[in-house]
């Protein structure tokens, strides 16, 4: 069964590639639909009202889907209202774990594995444990792992808790265009790289590879004359493209075989993603060490030796991009976010 995003209901599908191609048989890679789709809303209609301090966002900095929530939370200034748990980039057989924390336990939820929050919500849940996840702190129950919805709700439902000067990441008059742009990017790029990387048949890989670069060429053309994807400010569409592009040369080009060219060989996309990387709220959430170790050490079906490459050279991320010459108002009538909270800074090993 396919939903509007092209994702396919397939409870239990492991999206890590840990078990190798045998786990997928010869079928094309299908992304499972998020199983827990309750929404945290201003009116609390699903039983989960927006409330400062009540919920905990669980991410891996390695994960592009979770990183959307990380960027959006920073841009909107939700750090004080929604606390953050960062999982170890390397899962074990019990999936995401809190081995970066003292005593290997998340200090707020008191759990060692994210699966404990899934189990608290639904006993014997048969599906995979995935990030991003939002957990209700008082009950310890998972509320949602719906990565497509989480950032839209941050933008439109959590407004009472936004910082002063927070941008509008999903402006009402542009929503149809944003949705359309995000849909194409989701199918061909965000998920396209996974379809290429986890393909078990040559023809599936080739189809995915062509989709990735056909769409990237279109996006590159679009961005040649405008600073952002839709309108003249940063929107959720830019966040979603950013989290895939920032990983491109480090993992998708080599590990997932999306190697027609590196991003650094496309002057428009390279400048676009550098511009965002250097914008407060984007690059300060990115940990290249977590990204590389996760992809190369966890997807042992794709990389059986588990060897993590030393490259690529990251120094270019901080050099001038000149995209400001295109105009654009990154935060619209708002302002950039303040500094990263001290306990959320990306360690030096993950930075250029
Ligand atoms: N919730 C979605 C998307 C999020 C997602 O794929 N996250 C990955 C990390 S990038 C994950 O947590 N995978 C764990 C697993 O499938 O075991 C899904 O189940 O496919």
mmCIF file of C-alpha atoms and ligand atoms in Angstrom:
data_model
loop_
_atom_site.group_PDB
_atom_site.id
_atom_site.type_symbol
_atom_site.label_atom_id
_atom_site.label_comp_id
_atom_site.label_asym_id
_atom_site.label_seq_id
_atom_site.Cartn_x
_atom_site.Cartn_y
_atom_site.Cartn_z
ATOM 1 C CA UNK A 1 0.000 0.000 0.000
ATOM 2 C CA UNK A 2 1.501 3.303 -1.046
ATOM 3 C CA UNK A 3 0.840 6.641 0.620
ATOM 4 C CA UNK A 4 1.113 10.108 -0.888
ATOM 5 C CA UNK A 5 4.844 10.236 -0.308
ATOM 6 C CA UNK A 6 5.493 7.044 -2.209
ATOM 7 C CA UNK A 7 6.522 5.253 0.960
ATOM 8 C CA UNK A 8 5.281 1.729 1.269
ATOM 9 C CA UNK A 9 3.742 0.123 4.299
ATOM 10 C CA UNK A 10 6.110 -2.682 5.197
ATOM 11 C CA UNK A 11 6.164 -3.186 8.916
ATOM 12 C CA UNK A 12 9.353 -4.758 10.088
ATOM 13 C CA UNK A 13 11.517 -3.615 7.185
ATOM 14 C CA UNK A 14 15.010 -2.869 8.422
ATOM 15 C CA UNK A 15 16.089 0.384 6.805
ATOM 16 C CA UNK A 16 19.688 0.068 7.944
ATOM 17 C CA UNK A 17 20.967 -2.407 5.381
ATOM 18 C CA UNK A 18 22.683 -4.060 8.325
ATOM 19 C CA UNK A 19 21.778 -7.519 7.181
ATOM 20 C CA UNK A 20 22.886 -7.036 3.656
ATOM 21 C CA UNK A 21 21.018 -7.512 0.449
ATOM 22 C CA UNK A 22 19.686 -10.886 1.550
ATOM 23 C CA UNK A 23 17.399 -8.994 3.924
ATOM 24 C CA UNK A 24 15.683 -7.473 0.920
ATOM 25 C CA UNK A 25 15.651 -10.530 -1.338
ATOM 26 C CA UNK A 26 15.679 -9.228 -4.869
ATOM 27 C CA UNK A 27 12.938 -6.704 -4.218
ATOM 28 C CA UNK A 28 13.600 -2.992 -4.626
ATOM 29 C CA UNK A 29 14.255 -1.169 -1.362
ATOM 30 C CA UNK A 30 10.970 0.062 0.148
ATOM 31 C CA UNK A 31 10.917 2.601 2.934
ATOM 32 C CA UNK A 32 8.468 1.660 5.639
ATOM 33 C CA UNK A 33 5.814 4.171 6.547
ATOM 34 C CA UNK A 34 6.171 5.653 10.010
ATOM 35 C CA UNK A 35 3.954 3.569 12.250
ATOM 36 C CA UNK A 36 3.334 6.040 15.047
ATOM 37 C CA UNK A 37 1.743 9.061 13.462
ATOM 38 C CA UNK A 38 0.096 10.794 16.426
ATOM 39 C CA UNK A 39 0.545 14.523 16.221
ATOM 40 C CA UNK A 40 1.598 16.948 18.930
ATOM 41 C CA UNK A 41 -0.659 19.908 18.290
ATOM 42 C CA UNK A 42 -1.617 23.256 19.793
ATOM 43 C CA UNK A 43 -5.126 21.941 20.568
ATOM 44 C CA UNK A 44 -3.933 18.506 21.690
ATOM 45 C CA UNK A 45 -6.504 16.681 19.533
ATOM 46 C CA UNK A 46 -4.505 13.423 19.459
ATOM 47 C CA UNK A 47 -4.019 13.621 23.226
ATOM 48 C CA UNK A 48 -0.598 15.264 22.923
ATOM 49 C CA UNK A 49 -0.768 19.031 23.449
ATOM 50 C CA UNK A 50 2.241 21.232 22.714
ATOM 51 C CA UNK A 51 3.790 21.876 26.116
ATOM 52 C CA UNK A 52 7.220 23.222 27.103
ATOM 53 C CA UNK A 53 9.414 20.607 28.773
ATOM 54 C CA UNK A 54 7.043 17.686 28.235
ATOM 55 C CA UNK A 55 8.641 15.913 25.269
ATOM 56 C CA UNK A 56 12.094 14.685 24.288
ATOM 57 C CA UNK A 57 13.322 14.560 20.713
ATOM 58 C CA UNK A 58 15.480 11.499 20.073
ATOM 59 C CA UNK A 59 17.799 11.673 17.079
ATOM 60 C CA UNK A 60 20.920 10.293 15.574
ATOM 61 C CA UNK A 61 23.072 13.006 14.059
ATOM 62 C CA UNK A 62 23.899 10.431 11.380
ATOM 63 C CA UNK A 63 20.330 10.230 10.116
ATOM 64 C CA UNK A 64 19.094 12.617 7.417
ATOM 65 C CA UNK A 65 15.438 12.241 8.466
ATOM 66 C CA UNK A 66 16.219 12.988 12.105
ATOM 67 C CA UNK A 67 18.483 15.850 11.100
ATOM 68 C CA UNK A 68 15.522 17.658 9.538
ATOM 69 C CA UNK A 69 14.048 17.893 13.041
ATOM 70 C CA UNK A 70 17.398 19.020 14.480
ATOM 71 C CA UNK A 71 17.701 21.909 12.011
ATOM 72 C CA UNK A 72 14.078 22.958 12.323
ATOM 73 C CA UNK A 73 14.245 22.908 16.150
ATOM 74 C CA UNK A 74 17.313 25.191 16.021
ATOM 75 C CA UNK A 75 15.868 27.634 13.472
ATOM 76 C CA UNK A 76 12.638 27.957 15.472
ATOM 77 C CA UNK A 77 14.442 28.217 18.826
ATOM 78 C CA UNK A 78 12.687 25.220 20.370
ATOM 79 C CA UNK A 79 15.783 23.983 22.222
ATOM 80 C CA UNK A 80 14.537 25.188 25.615
ATOM 81 C CA UNK A 81 11.046 23.733 25.145
ATOM 82 C CA UNK A 82 11.926 20.383 23.592
ATOM 83 C CA UNK A 83 14.965 18.615 25.005
ATOM 84 C CA UNK A 84 17.294 16.473 22.913
ATOM 85 C CA UNK A 85 18.654 12.943 23.203
ATOM 86 C CA UNK A 86 21.444 11.953 20.837
ATOM 87 C CA UNK A 87 21.839 8.258 20.121
ATOM 88 C CA UNK A 88 25.131 6.525 19.385
ATOM 89 C CA UNK A 89 25.620 6.503 15.601
ATOM 90 C CA UNK A 90 26.317 2.777 15.736
ATOM 91 C CA UNK A 91 23.228 0.671 16.462
ATOM 92 C CA UNK A 92 23.493 -2.828 17.859
ATOM 93 C CA UNK A 93 20.999 -5.667 17.484
ATOM 94 C CA UNK A 94 18.631 -3.766 19.791
ATOM 95 C CA UNK A 95 18.843 -0.723 17.525
ATOM 96 C CA UNK A 96 19.454 2.847 18.709
ATOM 97 C CA UNK A 97 21.152 3.095 22.097
ATOM 98 C CA UNK A 98 22.307 5.814 24.463
ATOM 99 C CA UNK A 99 25.916 4.730 24.829
ATOM 100 C CA UNK A 100 27.164 8.321 24.462
ATOM 101 C CA UNK A 101 25.614 9.136 27.852
ATOM 102 C CA UNK A 102 26.978 8.379 31.334
ATOM 103 C CA UNK A 103 26.074 4.840 32.395
ATOM 104 C CA UNK A 104 24.862 4.213 28.786
ATOM 105 C CA UNK A 105 21.478 5.641 29.743
ATOM 106 C CA UNK A 106 19.525 8.645 28.533
ATOM 107 C CA UNK A 107 19.615 10.943 31.592
ATOM 108 C CA UNK A 108 16.037 12.237 31.151
ATOM 109 C CA UNK A 109 14.159 9.144 29.983
ATOM 110 C CA UNK A 110 16.287 6.769 32.066
ATOM 111 C CA UNK A 111 16.378 4.196 29.261
ATOM 112 C CA UNK A 112 19.289 2.482 27.530
ATOM 113 C CA UNK A 113 17.614 1.755 24.193
ATOM 114 C CA UNK A 114 15.090 3.780 22.201
ATOM 115 C CA UNK A 115 13.142 0.527 21.762
ATOM 116 C CA UNK A 116 12.103 0.848 25.433
ATOM 117 C CA UNK A 117 10.019 3.912 24.523
ATOM 118 C CA UNK A 118 8.486 2.034 21.578
ATOM 119 C CA UNK A 119 7.663 -0.887 23.898
ATOM 120 C CA UNK A 120 6.138 1.481 26.469
ATOM 121 C CA UNK A 121 3.830 2.736 23.725
ATOM 122 C CA UNK A 122 2.893 -0.594 22.139
ATOM 123 C CA UNK A 123 3.882 -3.966 23.508
ATOM 124 C CA UNK A 124 5.320 -6.359 20.958
ATOM 125 C CA UNK A 125 5.405 -3.730 18.260
ATOM 126 C CA UNK A 126 6.621 -5.706 15.253
ATOM 127 C CA UNK A 127 8.214 -2.866 13.263
ATOM 128 C CA UNK A 128 11.660 -1.307 13.263
ATOM 129 C CA UNK A 129 12.834 1.255 15.781
ATOM 130 C CA UNK A 130 13.672 4.475 13.993
ATOM 131 C CA UNK A 131 14.744 8.043 14.564
ATOM 132 C CA UNK A 132 13.577 10.761 14.712
ATOM 133 C CA UNK A 133 11.287 9.893 17.606
ATOM 134 C CA UNK A 134 9.480 12.150 20.039
ATOM 135 C CA UNK A 135 8.916 10.663 23.477
ATOM 136 C CA UNK A 136 6.513 11.841 26.178
ATOM 137 C CA UNK A 137 8.784 12.305 29.206
ATOM 138 C CA UNK A 138 6.222 11.708 32.024
ATOM 139 C CA UNK A 139 4.961 8.374 30.618
ATOM 140 C CA UNK A 140 8.120 7.354 28.731
ATOM 141 C CA UNK A 141 5.950 6.521 25.710
ATOM 142 C CA UNK A 142 6.834 7.149 22.106
ATOM 143 C CA UNK A 143 4.441 9.726 20.620
ATOM 144 C CA UNK A 144 5.550 9.875 16.983
ATOM 145 C CA UNK A 145 8.231 8.697 14.593
ATOM 146 C CA UNK A 146 6.574 10.399 11.629
ATOM 147 C CA UNK A 147 9.567 12.208 10.166
ATOM 148 C CA UNK A 148 7.537 13.773 7.340
ATOM 149 C CA UNK A 149 5.111 15.395 9.780
ATOM 150 C CA UNK A 150 7.392 16.368 12.672
ATOM 151 C CA UNK A 151 8.990 19.412 11.043
ATOM 152 C CA UNK A 152 5.688 20.652 9.606
ATOM 153 C CA UNK A 153 4.190 20.499 13.091
ATOM 154 C CA UNK A 154 7.200 22.287 14.608
ATOM 155 C CA UNK A 155 6.554 25.076 12.089
ATOM 156 C CA UNK A 156 2.774 25.321 12.420
ATOM 157 C CA UNK A 157 1.674 23.813 15.769
ATOM 158 C CA UNK A 158 4.536 24.746 18.114
ATOM 159 C CA UNK A 159 4.301 28.469 17.317
ATOM 160 C CA UNK A 160 3.495 29.494 20.910
ATOM 161 C CA UNK A 161 6.937 28.212 21.915
ATOM 162 C CA UNK A 162 8.938 29.626 18.990
ATOM 163 C CA UNK A 163 11.693 32.121 19.810
ATOM 164 C CA UNK A 164 11.084 35.787 18.994
ATOM 165 C CA UNK A 165 12.239 36.290 15.389
ATOM 166 C CA UNK A 166 11.638 32.652 14.382
ATOM 167 C CA UNK A 167 11.197 32.287 10.615
ATOM 168 C CA UNK A 168 8.041 30.931 8.994
ATOM 169 C CA UNK A 169 9.298 27.638 7.567
ATOM 170 C CA UNK A 170 5.969 26.661 5.977
ATOM 171 C CA UNK A 171 4.344 29.911 4.825
ATOM 172 C CA UNK A 172 0.675 29.465 4.026
ATOM 173 C CA UNK A 173 0.635 31.081 0.558
ATOM 174 C CA UNK A 174 3.528 28.873 -0.620
ATOM 175 C CA UNK A 175 2.425 25.535 0.818
ATOM 176 C CA UNK A 176 1.258 23.939 -2.438
ATOM 177 C CA UNK A 177 4.532 24.787 -4.143
ATOM 178 C CA UNK A 178 6.599 23.678 -1.139
ATOM 179 C CA UNK A 179 4.707 20.360 -0.995
ATOM 180 C CA UNK A 180 5.232 19.740 -4.691
ATOM 181 C CA UNK A 181 8.949 20.512 -4.561
ATOM 182 C CA UNK A 182 9.419 18.396 -1.421
ATOM 183 C CA UNK A 183 7.579 15.441 -2.962
ATOM 184 C CA UNK A 184 9.849 15.250 -6.014
ATOM 185 C CA UNK A 185 12.951 15.691 -3.880
ATOM 186 C CA UNK A 186 11.735 13.011 -1.462
ATOM 187 C CA UNK A 187 11.087 10.408 -4.125
ATOM 188 C CA UNK A 188 14.189 10.949 -6.248
ATOM 189 C CA UNK A 189 16.788 12.393 -3.897
ATOM 190 C CA UNK A 190 16.081 11.893 -0.151
ATOM 191 C CA UNK A 191 14.875 8.340 -0.724
ATOM 192 C CA UNK A 192 16.491 7.916 -4.143
ATOM 193 C CA UNK A 193 19.968 7.650 -2.635
ATOM 194 C CA UNK A 194 18.706 4.862 -0.350
ATOM 195 C CA UNK A 195 17.083 3.054 -3.287
ATOM 196 C CA UNK A 196 20.446 3.187 -5.063
ATOM 197 C CA UNK A 197 22.488 2.220 -2.016
ATOM 198 C CA UNK A 198 20.303 -0.686 -0.909
ATOM 199 C CA UNK A 199 19.430 -1.987 -4.391
ATOM 200 C CA UNK A 200 19.836 -5.738 -4.706
ATOM 201 C CA UNK A 201 19.445 -5.793 -8.477
ATOM 202 C CA UNK A 202 21.479 -3.937 -11.096
ATOM 203 C CA UNK A 203 18.356 -2.554 -12.777
ATOM 204 C CA UNK A 204 16.946 -1.183 -9.502
ATOM 205 C CA UNK A 205 20.247 0.523 -8.771
ATOM 206 C CA UNK A 206 20.435 2.033 -12.239
ATOM 207 C CA UNK A 207 16.865 3.345 -12.057
ATOM 208 C CA UNK A 208 17.535 4.958 -8.681
ATOM 209 C CA UNK A 209 20.866 6.432 -9.819
ATOM 210 C CA UNK A 210 19.174 8.018 -12.850
ATOM 211 C CA UNK A 211 16.351 9.391 -10.683
ATOM 212 C CA UNK A 212 18.843 10.936 -8.260
ATOM 213 C CA UNK A 213 20.822 12.775 -10.916
ATOM 214 C CA UNK A 214 17.844 13.719 -13.109
ATOM 215 C CA UNK A 215 16.269 15.421 -10.108
ATOM 216 C CA UNK A 216 19.531 16.974 -8.918
ATOM 217 C CA UNK A 217 20.007 18.469 -12.395
ATOM 218 C CA UNK A 218 16.514 19.997 -12.239
ATOM 219 C CA UNK A 219 17.111 21.323 -8.742
ATOM 220 C CA UNK A 220 20.475 22.739 -9.782
ATOM 221 C CA UNK A 221 18.819 24.571 -12.697
ATOM 222 C CA UNK A 222 16.167 25.964 -10.373
ATOM 223 C CA UNK A 223 18.727 27.134 -7.840
ATOM 224 C CA UNK A 224 21.012 28.758 -10.400
ATOM 225 C CA UNK A 225 18.929 31.942 -10.290
ATOM 226 C CA UNK A 226 17.331 31.849 -6.852
ATOM 227 C CA UNK A 227 18.883 31.480 -3.421
ATOM 228 C CA UNK A 228 16.273 29.114 -1.927
ATOM 229 C CA UNK A 229 13.964 26.455 -3.320
ATOM 230 C CA UNK A 230 10.634 28.264 -2.866
ATOM 231 C CA UNK A 231 10.100 32.003 -2.409
ATOM 232 C CA UNK A 232 13.012 34.098 -1.190
ATOM 233 C CA UNK A 233 13.387 32.681 2.324
ATOM 234 C CA UNK A 234 14.430 29.395 3.921
ATOM 235 C CA UNK A 235 11.547 26.895 4.101
ATOM 236 C CA UNK A 236 11.122 23.280 5.153
ATOM 237 C CA UNK A 237 11.928 22.322 1.539
ATOM 238 C CA UNK A 238 15.473 23.676 1.967
ATOM 239 C CA UNK A 239 15.886 21.801 5.244
ATOM 240 C CA UNK A 240 14.903 18.532 3.562
ATOM 241 C CA UNK A 241 17.209 19.028 0.595
ATOM 242 C CA UNK A 242 20.062 20.166 2.867
ATOM 243 C CA UNK A 243 20.087 17.040 5.037
ATOM 244 C CA UNK A 244 20.627 14.842 1.975
ATOM 245 C CA UNK A 245 23.060 17.130 0.146
ATOM 246 C CA UNK A 246 25.306 17.667 3.175
ATOM 247 C CA UNK A 247 25.853 13.880 3.279
ATOM 248 C CA UNK A 248 26.312 13.469 -0.455
ATOM 249 C CA UNK A 249 30.076 13.414 -0.932
ATOM 250 C CA UNK A 250 30.757 11.826 2.469
ATOM 251 C CA UNK A 251 28.466 8.805 2.085
ATOM 252 C CA UNK A 252 26.100 8.756 -0.887
ATOM 253 C CA UNK A 253 28.752 9.232 -3.583
ATOM 254 C CA UNK A 254 30.923 6.288 -2.496
ATOM 255 C CA UNK A 255 28.977 4.040 -0.143
ATOM 256 C CA UNK A 256 25.624 4.341 -1.989
ATOM 257 C CA UNK A 257 27.265 4.472 -5.464
ATOM 258 C CA UNK A 258 25.612 7.763 -6.493
ATOM 259 C CA UNK A 259 28.813 8.622 -8.262
ATOM 260 C CA UNK A 260 28.064 10.347 -11.558
ATOM 261 C CA UNK A 261 29.632 13.346 -9.892
ATOM 262 C CA UNK A 262 30.391 14.689 -6.462
ATOM 263 C CA UNK A 263 28.418 17.630 -5.172
ATOM 264 C CA UNK A 264 31.616 19.645 -5.212
ATOM 265 C CA UNK A 265 31.571 19.208 -9.005
ATOM 266 C CA UNK A 266 28.209 20.999 -9.332
ATOM 267 C CA UNK A 267 28.977 24.687 -8.727
ATOM 268 C CA UNK A 268 25.341 25.639 -8.050
ATOM 269 C CA UNK A 269 24.492 22.843 -5.620
ATOM 270 C CA UNK A 270 27.852 23.120 -3.930
ATOM 271 C CA UNK A 271 27.358 26.833 -3.273
ATOM 272 C CA UNK A 272 23.718 26.320 -2.213
ATOM 273 C CA UNK A 273 24.556 23.683 0.379
ATOM 274 C CA UNK A 274 27.589 25.615 1.660
ATOM 275 C CA UNK A 275 25.397 28.691 2.079
ATOM 276 C CA UNK A 276 22.975 26.698 4.222
ATOM 277 C CA UNK A 277 25.793 24.936 6.088
ATOM 278 C CA UNK A 278 27.164 28.342 7.087
ATOM 279 C CA UNK A 279 23.711 29.604 8.148
ATOM 280 C CA UNK A 280 23.216 29.315 11.940
ATOM 281 C CA UNK A 281 20.978 26.317 12.682
ATOM 282 C CA UNK A 282 22.162 24.168 9.772
ATOM 283 C CA UNK A 283 25.897 23.365 9.868
ATOM 284 C CA UNK A 284 25.999 23.538 13.658
ATOM 285 C CA UNK A 285 23.806 20.393 13.779
ATOM 286 C CA UNK A 286 25.981 18.339 11.404
ATOM 287 C CA UNK A 287 28.427 15.732 12.702
ATOM 288 C CA UNK A 288 30.427 14.248 9.810
ATOM 289 C CA UNK A 289 32.048 11.750 12.168
ATOM 290 C CA UNK A 290 28.664 10.315 13.205
ATOM 291 C CA UNK A 291 27.487 10.327 9.588
ATOM 292 C CA UNK A 292 30.461 8.402 8.232
ATOM 293 C CA UNK A 293 30.728 5.913 11.075
ATOM 294 C CA UNK A 294 27.005 5.129 10.923
ATOM 295 C CA UNK A 295 26.783 4.498 7.184
ATOM 296 C CA UNK A 296 30.066 2.646 6.750
ATOM 297 C CA UNK A 297 29.972 0.588 9.973
ATOM 298 C CA UNK A 298 26.255 -0.228 10.217
ATOM 299 C CA UNK A 299 25.402 -1.068 6.609
ATOM 300 C CA UNK A 300 27.633 -4.114 6.541
ATOM 301 C CA UNK A 301 25.643 -5.578 3.664
ATOM 302 C CA UNK A 302 26.975 -2.711 1.559
ATOM 303 C CA UNK A 303 30.408 -2.355 3.204
ATOM 304 C CA UNK A 304 31.336 -5.744 4.730
ATOM 305 C CA UNK A 305 34.745 -4.662 6.060
ATOM 306 C CA UNK A 306 33.228 -1.799 8.052
ATOM 307 C CA UNK A 307 36.177 0.362 7.089
ATOM 308 C CA UNK A 308 35.394 4.064 7.373
ATOM 309 C CA UNK A 309 37.066 6.194 4.694
ATOM 310 C CA UNK A 310 39.219 9.096 5.809
ATOM 311 C CA UNK A 311 37.940 11.505 3.154
ATOM 312 C CA UNK A 312 36.516 13.606 1.809
ATOM 313 C CA UNK A 313 38.425 16.756 2.748
ATOM 314 C CA UNK A 314 35.955 18.952 4.638
ATOM 315 C CA UNK A 315 37.804 22.254 4.525
ATOM 316 C CA UNK A 316 35.681 23.608 1.638
ATOM 317 C CA UNK A 317 32.554 23.815 3.828
ATOM 318 C CA UNK A 318 33.764 27.038 5.382
ATOM 319 C CA UNK A 319 34.947 28.939 2.297
ATOM 320 C CA UNK A 320 32.901 31.745 0.608
ATOM 321 C CA UNK A 321 29.873 30.677 -1.470
ATOM 322 C CA UNK A 322 28.718 34.031 -2.913
ATOM 323 C CA UNK A 323 25.034 33.007 -2.837
ATOM 324 C CA UNK A 324 24.137 36.250 -1.050
ATOM 325 C CA UNK A 325 24.648 37.914 -4.459
ATOM 326 C CA UNK A 326 21.334 36.313 -5.505
ATOM 327 C CA UNK A 327 19.479 38.313 -2.848
ATOM 328 C CA UNK A 328 17.015 36.395 -0.706
ATOM 329 C CA UNK A 329 16.162 36.989 2.918
ATOM 330 C CA UNK A 330 17.189 33.818 4.791
ATOM 331 C CA UNK A 331 14.898 34.415 7.781
ATOM 332 C CA UNK A 332 12.313 36.631 6.088
ATOM 333 C CA UNK A 333 11.199 39.240 8.599
ATOM 334 C CA UNK A 334 12.805 37.196 11.377
ATOM 335 C CA UNK A 335 16.357 36.789 12.639
ATOM 336 C CA UNK A 336 18.985 34.031 12.775
ATOM 337 C CA UNK A 337 18.930 31.705 15.794
ATOM 338 C CA UNK A 338 21.297 32.316 18.703
ATOM 339 C CA UNK A 339 24.271 30.141 19.593
ATOM 340 C CA UNK A 340 24.020 26.380 20.024
ATOM 341 C CA UNK A 341 23.354 25.395 23.666
ATOM 342 C CA UNK A 342 26.714 24.405 25.194
ATOM 343 C CA UNK A 343 25.660 20.793 25.818
ATOM 344 C CA UNK A 344 24.582 20.351 22.185
ATOM 345 C CA UNK A 345 27.739 21.453 20.435
ATOM 346 C CA UNK A 346 29.010 19.061 17.769
ATOM 347 C CA UNK A 347 32.353 17.614 18.933
ATOM 348 C CA UNK A 348 35.438 18.696 17.037
ATOM 349 C CA UNK A 349 35.820 15.285 15.394
ATOM 350 C CA UNK A 350 32.579 15.894 13.481
ATOM 351 C CA UNK A 351 33.389 19.381 12.195
ATOM 352 C CA UNK A 352 35.428 20.616 9.207
HETATM 353 N N1 LIG B 1 10.664 6.243 10.325
HETATM 354 C C1 LIG B 1 11.119 6.029 8.997
HETATM 355 C C2 LIG B 1 12.278 6.914 8.535
HETATM 356 C C3 LIG B 1 13.397 7.237 9.462
HETATM 357 C C4 LIG B 1 14.562 6.315 9.252
HETATM 358 O O1 LIG B 1 14.639 5.558 8.266
HETATM 359 N N2 LIG B 1 15.521 6.380 10.153
HETATM 360 C C5 LIG B 1 16.616 5.449 10.108
HETATM 361 C C6 LIG B 1 17.954 6.126 10.360
HETATM 362 S S1 LIG B 1 18.440 7.172 9.026
HETATM 363 C C7 LIG B 1 16.438 4.457 11.222
HETATM 364 O O2 LIG B 1 16.216 4.825 12.362
HETATM 365 N N3 LIG B 1 16.535 3.173 10.894
HETATM 366 C C8 LIG B 1 16.505 2.146 11.872
HETATM 367 C C9 LIG B 1 16.053 0.839 11.367
HETATM 368 O O3 LIG B 1 15.371 0.792 10.338
HETATM 369 O O4 LIG B 1 16.345 -0.160 12.021
HETATM 370 C C10 LIG B 1 11.322 4.568 8.698
HETATM 371 O O5 LIG B 1 10.974 3.743 9.547
HETATM 372 O O6 LIG B 1 11.725 4.228 7.593
#
